mmCIF file of C-alpha atoms and ligand atoms in Angstrom:
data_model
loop_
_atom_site.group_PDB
_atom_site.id
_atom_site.type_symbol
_atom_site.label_atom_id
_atom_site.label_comp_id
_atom_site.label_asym_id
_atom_site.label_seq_id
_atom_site.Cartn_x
_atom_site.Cartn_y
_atom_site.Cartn_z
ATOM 1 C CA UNK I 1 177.074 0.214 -125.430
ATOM 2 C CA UNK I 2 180.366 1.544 -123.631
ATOM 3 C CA UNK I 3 179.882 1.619 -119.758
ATOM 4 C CA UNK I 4 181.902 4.255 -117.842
ATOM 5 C CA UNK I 5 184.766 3.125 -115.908
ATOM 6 C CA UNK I 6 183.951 3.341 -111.869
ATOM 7 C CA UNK I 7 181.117 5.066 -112.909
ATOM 8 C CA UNK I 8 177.666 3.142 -111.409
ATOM 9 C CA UNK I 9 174.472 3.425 -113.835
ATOM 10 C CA UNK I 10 172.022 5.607 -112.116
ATOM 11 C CA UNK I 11 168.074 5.948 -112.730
ATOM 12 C CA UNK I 12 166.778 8.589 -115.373
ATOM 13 C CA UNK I 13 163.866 10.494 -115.106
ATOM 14 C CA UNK I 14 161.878 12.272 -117.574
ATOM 15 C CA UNK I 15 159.175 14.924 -115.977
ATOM 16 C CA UNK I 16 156.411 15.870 -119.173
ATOM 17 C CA UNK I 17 154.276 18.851 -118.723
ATOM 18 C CA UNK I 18 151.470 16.758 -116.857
ATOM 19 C CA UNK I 19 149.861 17.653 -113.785
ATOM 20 C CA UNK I 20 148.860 14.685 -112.619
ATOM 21 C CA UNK I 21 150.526 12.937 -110.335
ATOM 22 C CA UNK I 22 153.754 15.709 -110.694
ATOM 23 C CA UNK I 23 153.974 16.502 -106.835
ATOM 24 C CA UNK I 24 154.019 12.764 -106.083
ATOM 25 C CA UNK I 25 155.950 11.665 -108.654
ATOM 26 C CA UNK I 26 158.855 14.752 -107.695
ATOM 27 C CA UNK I 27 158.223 13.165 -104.013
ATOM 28 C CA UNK I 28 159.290 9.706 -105.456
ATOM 29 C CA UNK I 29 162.262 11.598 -107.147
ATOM 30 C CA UNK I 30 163.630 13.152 -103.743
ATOM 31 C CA UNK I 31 163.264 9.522 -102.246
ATOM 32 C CA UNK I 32 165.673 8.161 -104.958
ATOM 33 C CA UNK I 33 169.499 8.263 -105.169
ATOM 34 C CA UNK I 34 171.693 8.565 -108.049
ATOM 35 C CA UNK I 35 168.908 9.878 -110.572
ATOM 36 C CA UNK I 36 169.744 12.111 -113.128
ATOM 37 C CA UNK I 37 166.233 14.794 -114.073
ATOM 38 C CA UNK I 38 165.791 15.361 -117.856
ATOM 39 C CA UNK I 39 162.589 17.669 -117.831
ATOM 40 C CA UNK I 40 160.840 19.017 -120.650
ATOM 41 C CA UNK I 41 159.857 22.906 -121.258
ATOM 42 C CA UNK I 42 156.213 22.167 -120.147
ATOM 43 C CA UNK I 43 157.232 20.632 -117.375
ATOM 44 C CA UNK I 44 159.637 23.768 -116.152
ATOM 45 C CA UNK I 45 156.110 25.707 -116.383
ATOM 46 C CA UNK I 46 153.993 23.180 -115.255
ATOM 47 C CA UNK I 47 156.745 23.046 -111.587
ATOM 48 C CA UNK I 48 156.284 26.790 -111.107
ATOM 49 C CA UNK I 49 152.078 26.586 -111.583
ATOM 50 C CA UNK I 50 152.509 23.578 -108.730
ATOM 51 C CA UNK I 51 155.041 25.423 -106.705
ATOM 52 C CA UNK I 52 157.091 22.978 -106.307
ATOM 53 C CA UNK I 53 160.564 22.436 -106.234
ATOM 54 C CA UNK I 54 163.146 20.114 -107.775
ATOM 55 C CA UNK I 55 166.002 18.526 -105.499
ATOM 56 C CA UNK I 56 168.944 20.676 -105.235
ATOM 57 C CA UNK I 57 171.665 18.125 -105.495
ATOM 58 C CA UNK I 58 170.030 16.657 -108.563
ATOM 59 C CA UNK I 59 171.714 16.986 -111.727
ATOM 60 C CA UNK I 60 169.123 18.406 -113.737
ATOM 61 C CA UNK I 61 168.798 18.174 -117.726
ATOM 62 C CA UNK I 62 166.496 21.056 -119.678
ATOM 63 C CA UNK I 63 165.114 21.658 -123.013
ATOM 64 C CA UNK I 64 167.734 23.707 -124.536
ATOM 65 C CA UNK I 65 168.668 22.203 -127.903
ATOM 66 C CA UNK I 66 167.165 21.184 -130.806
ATOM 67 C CA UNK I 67 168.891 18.002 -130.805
ATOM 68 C CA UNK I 68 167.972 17.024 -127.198
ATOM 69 C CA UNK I 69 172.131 16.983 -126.872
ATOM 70 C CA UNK I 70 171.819 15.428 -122.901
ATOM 71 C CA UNK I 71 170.203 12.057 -124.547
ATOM 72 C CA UNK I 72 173.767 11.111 -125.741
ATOM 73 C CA UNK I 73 174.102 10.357 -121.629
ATOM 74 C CA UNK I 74 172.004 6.736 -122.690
ATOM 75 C CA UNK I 75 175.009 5.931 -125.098
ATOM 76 C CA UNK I 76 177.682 6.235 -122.313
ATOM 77 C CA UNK I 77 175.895 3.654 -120.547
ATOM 78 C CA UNK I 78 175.242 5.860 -117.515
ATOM 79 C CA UNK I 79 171.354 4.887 -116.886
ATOM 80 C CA UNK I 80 170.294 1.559 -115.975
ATOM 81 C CA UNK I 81 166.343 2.826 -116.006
ATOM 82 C CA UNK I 82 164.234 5.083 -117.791
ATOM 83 C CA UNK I 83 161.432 6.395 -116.089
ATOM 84 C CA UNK I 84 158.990 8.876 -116.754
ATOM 85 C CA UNK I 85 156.291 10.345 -115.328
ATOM 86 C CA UNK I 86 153.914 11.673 -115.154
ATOM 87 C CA UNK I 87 153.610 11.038 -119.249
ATOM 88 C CA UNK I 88 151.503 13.372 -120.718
ATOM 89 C CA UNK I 89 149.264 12.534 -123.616
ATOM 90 C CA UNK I 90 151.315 14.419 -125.897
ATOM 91 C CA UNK I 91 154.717 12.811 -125.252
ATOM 92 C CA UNK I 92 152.841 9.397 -124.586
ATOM 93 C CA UNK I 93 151.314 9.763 -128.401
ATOM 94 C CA UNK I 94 154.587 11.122 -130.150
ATOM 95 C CA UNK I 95 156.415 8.068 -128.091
ATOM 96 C CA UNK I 96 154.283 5.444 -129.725
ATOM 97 C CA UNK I 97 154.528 6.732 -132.968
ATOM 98 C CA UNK I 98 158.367 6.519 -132.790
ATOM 99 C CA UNK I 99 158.261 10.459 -132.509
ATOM 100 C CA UNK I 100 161.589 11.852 -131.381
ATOM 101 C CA UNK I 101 161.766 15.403 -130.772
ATOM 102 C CA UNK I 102 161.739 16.405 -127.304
ATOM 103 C CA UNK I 103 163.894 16.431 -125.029
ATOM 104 C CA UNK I 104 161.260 13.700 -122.943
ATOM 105 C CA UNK I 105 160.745 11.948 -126.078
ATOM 106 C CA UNK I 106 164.165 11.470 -127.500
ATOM 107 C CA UNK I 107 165.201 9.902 -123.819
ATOM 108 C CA UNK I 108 162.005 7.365 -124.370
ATOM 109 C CA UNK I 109 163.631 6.466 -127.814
ATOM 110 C CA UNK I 110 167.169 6.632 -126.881
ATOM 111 C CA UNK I 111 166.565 4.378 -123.592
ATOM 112 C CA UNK I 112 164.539 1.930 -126.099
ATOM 113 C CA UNK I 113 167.386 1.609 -129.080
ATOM 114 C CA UNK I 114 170.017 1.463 -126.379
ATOM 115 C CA UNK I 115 167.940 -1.342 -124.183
ATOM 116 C CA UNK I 116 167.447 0.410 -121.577
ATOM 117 C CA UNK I 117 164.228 -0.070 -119.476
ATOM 118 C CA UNK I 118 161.475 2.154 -119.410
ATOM 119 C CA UNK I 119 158.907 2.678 -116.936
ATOM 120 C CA UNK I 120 156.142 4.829 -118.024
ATOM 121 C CA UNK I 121 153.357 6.485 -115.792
ATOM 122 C CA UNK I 122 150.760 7.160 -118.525
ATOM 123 C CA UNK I 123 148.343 9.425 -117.301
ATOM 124 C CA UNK I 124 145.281 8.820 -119.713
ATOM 125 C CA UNK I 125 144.476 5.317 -117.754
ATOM 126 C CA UNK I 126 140.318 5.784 -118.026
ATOM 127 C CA UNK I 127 137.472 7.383 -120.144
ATOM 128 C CA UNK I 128 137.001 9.556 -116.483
ATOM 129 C CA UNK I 129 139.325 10.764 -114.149
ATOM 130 C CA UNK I 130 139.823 13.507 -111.628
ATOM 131 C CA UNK I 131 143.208 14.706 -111.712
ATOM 132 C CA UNK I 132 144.965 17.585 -109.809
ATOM 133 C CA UNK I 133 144.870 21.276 -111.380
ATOM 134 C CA UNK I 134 147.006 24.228 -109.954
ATOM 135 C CA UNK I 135 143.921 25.361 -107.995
ATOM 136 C CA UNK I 136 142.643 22.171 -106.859
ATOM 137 C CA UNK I 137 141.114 18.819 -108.389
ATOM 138 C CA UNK I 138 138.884 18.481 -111.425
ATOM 139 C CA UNK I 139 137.325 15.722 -113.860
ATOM 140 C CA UNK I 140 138.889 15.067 -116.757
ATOM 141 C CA UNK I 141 138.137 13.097 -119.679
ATOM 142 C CA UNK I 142 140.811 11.332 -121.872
ATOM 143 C CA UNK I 143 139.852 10.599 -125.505
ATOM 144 C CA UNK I 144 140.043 7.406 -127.306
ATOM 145 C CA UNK I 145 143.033 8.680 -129.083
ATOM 146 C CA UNK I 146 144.669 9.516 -125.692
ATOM 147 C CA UNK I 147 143.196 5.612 -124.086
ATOM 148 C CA UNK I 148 144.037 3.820 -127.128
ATOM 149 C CA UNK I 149 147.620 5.243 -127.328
ATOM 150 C CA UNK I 150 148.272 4.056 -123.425
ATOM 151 C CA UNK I 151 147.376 0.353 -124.658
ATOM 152 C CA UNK I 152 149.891 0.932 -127.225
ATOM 153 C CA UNK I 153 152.491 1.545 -125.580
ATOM 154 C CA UNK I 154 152.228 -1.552 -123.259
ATOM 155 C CA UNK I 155 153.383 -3.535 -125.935
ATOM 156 C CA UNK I 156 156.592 -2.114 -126.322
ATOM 157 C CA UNK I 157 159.448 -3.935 -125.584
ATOM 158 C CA UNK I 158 160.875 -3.559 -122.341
ATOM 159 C CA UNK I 159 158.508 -1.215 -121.107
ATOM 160 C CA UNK I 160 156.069 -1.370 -117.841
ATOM 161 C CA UNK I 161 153.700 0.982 -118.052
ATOM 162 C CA UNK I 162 152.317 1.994 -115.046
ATOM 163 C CA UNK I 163 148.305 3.298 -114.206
ATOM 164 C CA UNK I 164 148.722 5.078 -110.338
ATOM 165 C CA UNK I 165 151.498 6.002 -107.745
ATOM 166 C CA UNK I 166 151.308 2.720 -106.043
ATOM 167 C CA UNK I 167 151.937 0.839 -109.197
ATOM 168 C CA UNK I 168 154.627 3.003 -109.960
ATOM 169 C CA UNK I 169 156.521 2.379 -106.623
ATOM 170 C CA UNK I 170 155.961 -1.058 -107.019
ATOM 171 C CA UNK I 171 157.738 -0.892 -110.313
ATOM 172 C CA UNK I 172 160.468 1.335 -108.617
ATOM 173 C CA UNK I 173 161.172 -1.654 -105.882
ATOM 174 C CA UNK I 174 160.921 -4.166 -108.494
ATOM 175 C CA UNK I 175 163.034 -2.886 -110.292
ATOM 176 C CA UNK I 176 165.592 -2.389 -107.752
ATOM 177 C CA UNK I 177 165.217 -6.257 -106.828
ATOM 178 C CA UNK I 178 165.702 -7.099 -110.114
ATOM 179 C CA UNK I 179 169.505 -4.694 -110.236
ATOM 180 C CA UNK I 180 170.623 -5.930 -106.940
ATOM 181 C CA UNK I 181 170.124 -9.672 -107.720
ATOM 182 C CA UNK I 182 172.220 -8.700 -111.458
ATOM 183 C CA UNK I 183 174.712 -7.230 -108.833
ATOM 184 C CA UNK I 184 175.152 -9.742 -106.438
ATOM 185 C CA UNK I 185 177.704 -12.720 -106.700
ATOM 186 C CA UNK I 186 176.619 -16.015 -107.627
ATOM 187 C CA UNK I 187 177.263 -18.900 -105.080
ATOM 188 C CA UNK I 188 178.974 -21.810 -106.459
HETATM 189 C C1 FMN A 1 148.702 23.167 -115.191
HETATM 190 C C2 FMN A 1 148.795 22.217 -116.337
HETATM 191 C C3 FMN A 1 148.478 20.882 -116.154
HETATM 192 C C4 FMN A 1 148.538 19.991 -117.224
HETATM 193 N N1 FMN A 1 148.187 18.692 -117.007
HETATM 194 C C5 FMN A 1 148.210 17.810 -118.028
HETATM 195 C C6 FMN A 1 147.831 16.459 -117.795
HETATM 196 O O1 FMN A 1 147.452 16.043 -116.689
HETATM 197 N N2 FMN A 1 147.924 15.590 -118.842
HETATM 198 C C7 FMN A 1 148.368 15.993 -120.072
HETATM 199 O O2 FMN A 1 148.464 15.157 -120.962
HETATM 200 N N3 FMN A 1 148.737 17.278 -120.324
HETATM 201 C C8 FMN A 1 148.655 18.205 -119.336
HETATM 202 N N4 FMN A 1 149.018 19.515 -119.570
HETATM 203 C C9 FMN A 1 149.391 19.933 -120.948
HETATM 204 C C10 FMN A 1 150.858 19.654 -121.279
HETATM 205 O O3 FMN A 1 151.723 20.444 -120.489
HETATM 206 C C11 FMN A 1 151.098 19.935 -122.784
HETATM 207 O O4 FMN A 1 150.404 18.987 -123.577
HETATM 208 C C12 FMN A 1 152.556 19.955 -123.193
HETATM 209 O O5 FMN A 1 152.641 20.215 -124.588
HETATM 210 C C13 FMN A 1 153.267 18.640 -122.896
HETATM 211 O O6 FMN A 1 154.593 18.694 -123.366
HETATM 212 P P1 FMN A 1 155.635 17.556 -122.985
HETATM 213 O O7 FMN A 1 154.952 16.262 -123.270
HETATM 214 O O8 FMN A 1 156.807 17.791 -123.893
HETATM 215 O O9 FMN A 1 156.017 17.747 -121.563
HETATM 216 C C14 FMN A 1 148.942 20.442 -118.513
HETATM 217 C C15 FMN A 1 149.282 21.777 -118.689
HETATM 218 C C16 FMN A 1 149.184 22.652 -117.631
HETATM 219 C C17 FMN A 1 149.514 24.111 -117.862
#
């Protein structure tokens, strides 16, 4: 993998068409610097049912070709971290499968074959759930299918996947830890 010259590796994230958790998770975005937003079509809809709004001076990726052209962005060596979230059960499924053809999925897979890490805020974490609609919060109900695929994808390779907002911040910082201690000299 080719890294820019002077250019620093920034974080990636990848907003799915999920409600849950998407206001906190685009508060955890604005709290970031250096990220580059790759968000999916249900995800464009899903930010205007939520009203919310994505940070201006974000450069912002969208689901506009076929062959999810933005992805070629992990090749350059530009993104030192994957994350995405929320995950919805669609892209979570198609991700464990090896399924590339979204624009969320195809950063999953590119991030994986170019060894980037990936952390992944699954939202099907328990057979009952209440989880935030447009108009307020309601129970929901993940499948086995949706369950089982979550426990799949923790055994990917250089993956965390992540159950709730405070284990995803947690992630965040130790992930951060874990660049700055690459970055800094060694004594001796
Ligand atoms: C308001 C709204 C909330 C949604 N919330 C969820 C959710 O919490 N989890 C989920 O898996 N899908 C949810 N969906 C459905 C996804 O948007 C849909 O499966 C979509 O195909 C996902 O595409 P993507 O994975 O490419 O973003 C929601 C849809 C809408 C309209």
């Amino acid at each position: 993998m080719s890294v820019k010259k002077g250019v620093y590796p920034r974080w990636a994230w990848a907003l799915t068409g999920s409600g849950h958790f998407f206001t906190e998770s685009i508060a955890l975005i604005k709290a970031l610097d250096a990220v580059d937003l790759f968000v999916s079509k249900a995800a464009e809809e899903v930010l205007r049912m939520y009203k919310q709004e994505l940070p201006a001076d974000t450069r912002i990726f969208h689901e506009t070709t076929a062959s999810s052209a933005p992805v070629g962005r992990f090749y350059e060596g530009l993104y030192h971290t994957l994350v995405v979230s929320p995950a919805s059960s669609n892209t979570v499924a198609k991700a464990v499968f090896g399924i590339s053809d979204t624009l969320v999925t195809n950063c999953f897979a590119q991030a994986g074959k170019c060894r980037v890490h990936a952390i992944v805020f699954a939202c099907d974490t328990a057979p009952e759930m209440i989880t935030m609609a447009p108009k307020g919060p309601v129970p929901v109900y993940p499948r086995r299918i949706d369950l089982e695929n979550t426990a799949k994808l923790k055994e990917f390779d250089d993956t965390t996947v992540v159950e709730s907002i405070r284990e995803l911040e947690d992630a965040i910082a130790a992930r951060r830890l874990h660049l700055a201690e690459k970055a800094a000299p060694v004594d001796g």
